[in-house]
């Protein structure tokens, strides 16, 4: 973290001038800006140094006085991170982490010598809570978070020193409500105890006793080789009559599954439940940096997502699965009320669908016996994009190994029916267009899928281009993922090279229009059950989904979620920086409005839908929504 420097009267005046001439500070009253100038700290960061890293406790909100900052995902195993944005003088950053609990979700690195203004975290959140115009600059999530912040007890994240190491998970008290939304760097116990593989099990047991821990990691030259738990000592050493001099590498779990520090707590929950483990190493570049236990998560959880996933993992009957999934609407409403970003909410809802699908696949295989050839269950549509809400039907398919023979279809027909019927019983209705693995056309070997894709690209008639949309939203859920490896990139490359196909996909992106009437007023449904309402799905979200899919095709972008596609398209120059930013803002607004509408229905005990009466919005909200539709129309026209 950078060092704070002293400021004289001249610098204080420069700070006041900066605040008066840059948004969102310029919208504040002059006396508030003067007070803020007194509270602001000035920091200097050298080129190449990090302002903060993912998982760090954020001390405040940053504004760039001079220099350049690059925001990236944390470093991957290959040494790099994906760039999210590049910020110049006058721009701000850090608000997302502050609004989501006080820990940085990304790395921020100086690309050129930096001079920063830092507003202390509590002062920033106080401004969000007190000044509506200031809060609105950061979106609706900021407004909702501000309400919560204003009612919190004194203390909070500002009391955590920026440079202090993260304490063990059980010792922290200022975490956000749901640990599933936190990066593992903020949940794990850092500095795990590691021992060499040749150490005797008796010595490993003494280390665990003396340190009061339930596991040790086995590392060779700093790289993770295995894990040894207390249950391993009883089950693999004592129960087997092994001598205490046995080296740990003979009884450890070799090459244990680990997750990166930037993974979410949700990812840890899913991994632990699916593998049936209680200890999860946190690994960076092959080296252990922390350990997370099931006890850590259970001590922190307050929302019901881990409970839902745990219920699904244990469910042995259709009724047990239905009971777990029936809790999703309440979870959605709670997340909306907490100000969680829409794409996080839909990711969490989709993860329940994924877990249910995997559970159904496992039950199908248990009932029918081992599959005759390798298979892969994939989701498409909103589940494929990880964008499910409170109203979703099922869209899925089954890819089979090319070893499959006609006599194998009876098995996979029964397999697909078991899963599809189970999804329907749990509330995910059969697809009206029969885009399901239970339909023979969507349950075929890889070679046939390649023929489908090749044919759709070569002859993109209206039906073909509609079906071609399927191939861009596919995501593996259960089975042998090697069957899908390279297929998405291969198809994307072939489609991008066919200008006629691209032209047809452009036409496809114009199929769904935003609800704008004469003089660009909001046009409502004119008759039927939903008269005088807006269809926030087909006339709001779907037009952006179609545009994002088109941009992904044009830019060779392999991301599947809509928002990720838009961000990647903007970064890659497929669309202009300004146009991309406006479209992302428009999408965020419409998607948030849709979820708030559904949460409102759930709160009144009604079934969620996508049809909203504009009269339920304020004049300001209606104007913002109309402007969002105008942005979509403008991007379609381009």
XYZ file of N, CA and C in Angstrom, residues 99-207:
327
model
N -18.654 -1.121 -1.169
C -20.090 -1.370 -1.114
C -20.419 -2.832 -0.902
N -19.455 -3.724 -1.205
C -19.695 -5.159 -1.040
C -19.034 -5.719 0.209
N -18.639 -4.834 1.124
C -18.154 -5.349 2.396
C -16.801 -4.873 2.851
N -16.071 -4.119 2.004
C -14.823 -3.540 2.465
C -13.559 -4.246 2.024
N -13.677 -5.276 1.173
C -12.498 -5.983 0.694
C -12.410 -5.886 -0.815
N -11.198 -5.708 -1.316
C -10.991 -5.482 -2.748
C -11.292 -6.745 -3.551
N -12.153 -6.656 -4.586
C -12.402 -7.821 -5.436
C -11.349 -7.989 -6.528
N -10.580 -6.916 -6.807
C -9.614 -6.941 -7.908
C -8.283 -6.334 -7.468
N -7.271 -6.472 -8.328
C -5.988 -5.799 -8.134
C -6.053 -4.410 -8.770
N -5.395 -3.431 -8.149
C -5.240 -2.096 -8.729
C -3.756 -1.773 -8.742
N -3.193 -1.546 -9.948
C -1.746 -1.398 -10.115
C -1.441 -0.092 -10.829
N -0.394 0.590 -10.410
C 0.025 1.840 -11.049
C 0.763 1.532 -12.349
N 0.220 1.999 -13.472
C 0.908 1.864 -14.763
C 1.857 3.029 -14.994
N 1.613 4.119 -14.295
C 2.512 5.272 -14.304
C 2.469 5.856 -12.904
N 3.510 6.571 -12.515
C 3.554 7.139 -11.173
C 2.229 7.803 -10.831
N 1.711 7.467 -9.656
C 0.374 7.902 -9.269
C 0.400 8.926 -8.151
N -0.503 9.874 -8.266
C -0.840 10.737 -7.145
C -2.329 10.544 -6.916
N -2.692 10.061 -5.744
C -4.076 9.699 -5.454
C -4.630 10.514 -4.303
N -5.927 10.780 -4.384
C -6.684 11.258 -3.239
C -7.456 10.069 -2.686
N -7.418 9.902 -1.378
C -8.156 8.805 -0.761
C -9.129 9.334 0.277
N -10.407 9.032 0.064
C -11.443 9.360 1.048
C -11.568 8.160 1.977
N -11.376 8.329 3.270
C -11.497 7.191 4.191
C -12.828 6.463 4.005
N -12.801 5.141 4.200
C -13.958 4.304 3.894
C -15.227 4.780 4.583
N -15.144 5.061 5.888
C -16.353 5.468 6.604
C -16.878 6.813 6.101
N -15.959 7.709 5.750
C -16.395 9.016 5.241
C -17.104 8.845 3.893
N -16.563 7.969 3.050
C -17.191 7.692 1.755
C -18.593 7.127 1.937
N -18.740 6.144 2.833
C -20.044 5.527 3.048
C -21.018 6.492 3.711
N -20.502 7.379 4.558
C -21.368 8.412 5.142
C -21.923 9.336 4.062
N -21.079 9.691 3.093
C -21.545 10.527 1.982
C -22.598 9.802 1.157
N -22.361 8.519 0.905
C -23.338 7.714 0.174
C -24.682 7.737 0.898
N -24.624 7.612 2.240
C -25.851 7.546 3.027
C -26.569 8.889 3.090
N -25.800 9.984 3.085
C -26.399 11.299 3.315
C -26.744 12.059 2.039
N -26.042 11.784 0.951
C -26.193 12.582 -0.265
C -26.706 11.707 -1.409
N -27.992 11.855 -1.725
C -28.606 10.994 -2.741
C -27.935 11.151 -4.098
N -27.634 12.381 -4.489
C -27.007 12.599 -5.786
C -25.645 11.937 -5.888
N -24.888 11.996 -4.798
C -23.585 11.346 -4.750
C -23.747 9.838 -4.874
N -24.725 9.270 -4.147
C -24.952 7.824 -4.191
C -25.373 7.373 -5.573
N -26.229 8.147 -6.232
C -26.746 7.735 -7.540
C -25.641 7.657 -8.593
N -24.551 8.388 -8.381
C -23.430 8.309 -9.317
C -22.875 6.892 -9.387
N -23.004 6.149 -8.281
C -22.448 4.797 -8.213
C -23.494 3.716 -8.431
N -24.727 4.113 -8.774
C -25.749 3.129 -9.119
C -26.686 2.829 -7.965
N -27.700 2.031 -8.271
C -28.746 1.738 -7.305
C -28.238 0.894 -6.142
N -27.254 0.043 -6.437
C -26.700 -0.766 -5.353
C -26.116 0.118 -4.264
N -25.531 1.250 -4.661
C -24.961 2.174 -3.688
C -26.050 2.802 -2.835
N -27.162 3.144 -3.470
C -28.272 3.740 -2.727
C -28.799 2.752 -1.697
N -28.983 1.496 -2.113
C -29.498 0.489 -1.195
C -28.493 0.185 -0.093
N -27.217 0.118 -0.452
C -26.185 -0.149 0.549
C -26.115 0.984 1.552
N -26.353 2.204 1.099
C -26.281 3.362 1.976
C -27.309 3.279 3.089
N -28.488 2.782 2.762
C -29.531 2.652 3.777
C -29.071 1.702 4.881
N -28.463 0.590 4.464
C -27.943 -0.355 5.450
C -26.827 0.276 6.279
N -25.929 0.984 5.600
C -24.783 1.580 6.291
C -25.239 2.578 7.344
N -26.284 3.329 7.010
C -26.748 4.363 7.925
C -27.307 3.773 9.209
N -27.741 2.513 9.186
C -28.330 1.893 10.364
C -27.359 0.966 11.086
N -26.087 0.903 10.616
C -25.127 0.011 11.255
C -24.653 0.570 12.579
N -24.130 -0.301 13.401
C -23.504 0.130 14.650
C -22.207 0.860 14.343
N -21.767 1.762 15.219
C -20.489 2.435 14.995
C -19.362 1.421 14.885
N -18.314 1.816 14.191
C -17.163 0.929 13.982
C -17.083 0.561 12.536
N -16.827 -0.681 12.251
C -16.867 -1.159 10.871
C -15.501 -1.169 10.231
N -15.547 -1.161 8.902
C -14.343 -1.469 8.156
C -13.259 -0.411 8.271
N -13.609 0.843 8.583
C -12.576 1.873 8.658
C -11.601 1.599 9.796
N -12.017 0.761 10.749
C -11.132 0.463 11.855
C -10.071 -0.576 11.497
N -10.199 -1.189 10.308
C -9.230 -2.201 9.883
C -8.078 -1.540 9.147
N -6.868 -1.555 9.639
C -5.756 -0.917 8.940
C -5.538 -1.550 7.583
N -5.243 -0.686 6.594
C -5.107 -1.181 5.226
C -3.967 -2.171 5.085
N -2.881 -1.941 5.815
C -1.707 -2.773 5.612
C -1.685 -4.010 6.502
N -2.683 -4.143 7.395
C -2.678 -5.270 8.318
C -3.008 -6.563 7.587
N -2.362 -7.668 7.962
C -2.709 -8.941 7.329
C -4.113 -9.357 7.717
N -4.778 -10.107 6.856
C -6.118 -10.576 7.167
C -6.064 -11.551 8.328
N -6.896 -11.358 9.354
C -6.912 -12.290 10.477
C -7.631 -13.571 10.095
N -7.528 -14.624 10.922
C -8.269 -15.851 10.635
C -9.755 -15.568 10.505
N -10.446 -16.412 9.725
C -11.853 -16.166 9.424
C -12.683 -16.017 10.689
N -12.424 -16.836 11.690
C -13.256 -16.818 12.883
C -13.070 -15.561 13.703
N -11.989 -14.789 13.465
C -11.690 -13.628 14.288
C -12.260 -12.341 13.738
N -12.782 -12.352 12.500
C -13.257 -11.103 11.906
C -14.704 -10.852 12.279
N -15.045 -9.581 12.480
C -16.410 -9.257 12.887
C -17.077 -8.269 11.976
N -16.360 -7.723 10.984
C -16.948 -6.687 10.130
C -17.197 -7.197 8.728
N -17.526 -8.490 8.589
C -17.777 -9.067 7.286
C -19.176 -8.707 6.802
N -19.419 -8.708 5.483
C -20.764 -8.525 4.982
C -21.614 -9.730 5.362
N -22.920 -9.625 5.174
C -23.851 -10.624 5.673
C -23.587 -12.013 5.107
N -23.222 -12.128 3.851
C -23.143 -13.433 3.212
C -21.714 -13.757 2.795
N -21.063 -14.717 3.462
C -19.685 -15.058 3.100
C -19.575 -15.633 1.699
N -20.688 -16.111 1.135
C -20.614 -16.682 -0.213
C -20.259 -15.626 -1.251
N -20.426 -14.337 -0.917
C -20.101 -13.266 -1.852
C -18.681 -12.740 -1.664
N -17.969 -13.266 -0.670
C -16.629 -12.783 -0.352
C -15.569 -13.585 -1.110
N -14.448 -12.954 -1.493
C -13.329 -13.725 -2.032
C -12.717 -14.582 -0.929
N -12.147 -15.700 -1.308
C -11.553 -16.586 -0.310
C -10.417 -15.909 0.441
N -9.766 -14.940 -0.213
C -8.692 -14.209 0.475
C -9.197 -13.535 1.742
N -10.505 -13.212 1.764
C -11.088 -12.552 2.930
C -11.711 -13.550 3.899
N -11.754 -14.823 3.541
C -12.384 -15.838 4.387
C -11.391 -16.828 4.968
N -10.306 -17.058 4.248
C -9.369 -18.114 4.631
C -8.559 -17.735 5.861
N -7.957 -18.747 6.478
C -6.924 -18.520 7.483
C -5.588 -18.496 6.743
N -4.929 -17.335 6.688
C -3.686 -17.247 5.911
C -2.534 -17.954 6.616
N -1.446 -18.149 5.875
C -0.254 -18.763 6.451
C -0.501 -20.160 6.966
N -1.021 -21.086 6.137
C -1.302 -22.437 6.626
C -0.033 -23.164 7.043
N -0.177 -24.085 7.984
C 0.959 -24.885 8.446
C 1.298 -25.929 7.387
N 2.535 -25.910 6.902
C 2.990 -26.849 5.875
C 4.157 -27.670 6.408
N 4.189 -28.932 6.030
C 5.295 -29.807 6.408
C 5.780 -30.545 5.166
N 7.055 -31.007 5.152
C 7.581 -31.754 3.997
C 6.956 -33.144 3.908
N 6.958 -33.755 2.744
C 6.324 -35.070 2.555
C 7.010 -36.211 3.292
N 8.287 -36.049 3.664
C 8.999 -37.153 4.326
C 8.828 -37.151 5.845
N 8.133 -36.144 6.401
C 7.938 -36.077 7.854
C 7.089 -37.258 8.319
N 7.389 -37.787 9.508
C 6.645 -38.920 10.055
C 5.256 -38.480 10.497
N 4.280 -39.403 10.432
C 2.902 -39.063 10.792
C 2.804 -38.696 12.270
N 3.672 -39.285 13.117
C 3.645 -38.937 14.544
C 4.013 -37.475 14.754
N 4.980 -36.984 13.972
C 5.362 -35.572 14.072
C 4.247 -34.685 13.543
N 3.589 -35.117 12.450
C 2.460 -34.353 11.912
C 1.349 -34.248 12.947
N 1.095 -35.353 13.681
C 0.051 -35.347 14.710
C 0.414 -34.385 15.839
N 1.696 -34.340 16.218
C 2.121 -33.410 17.267
C 1.940 -31.961 16.827
N 2.270 -31.680 15.567
C 2.093 -30.312 15.049
C 0.630 -29.905 15.124
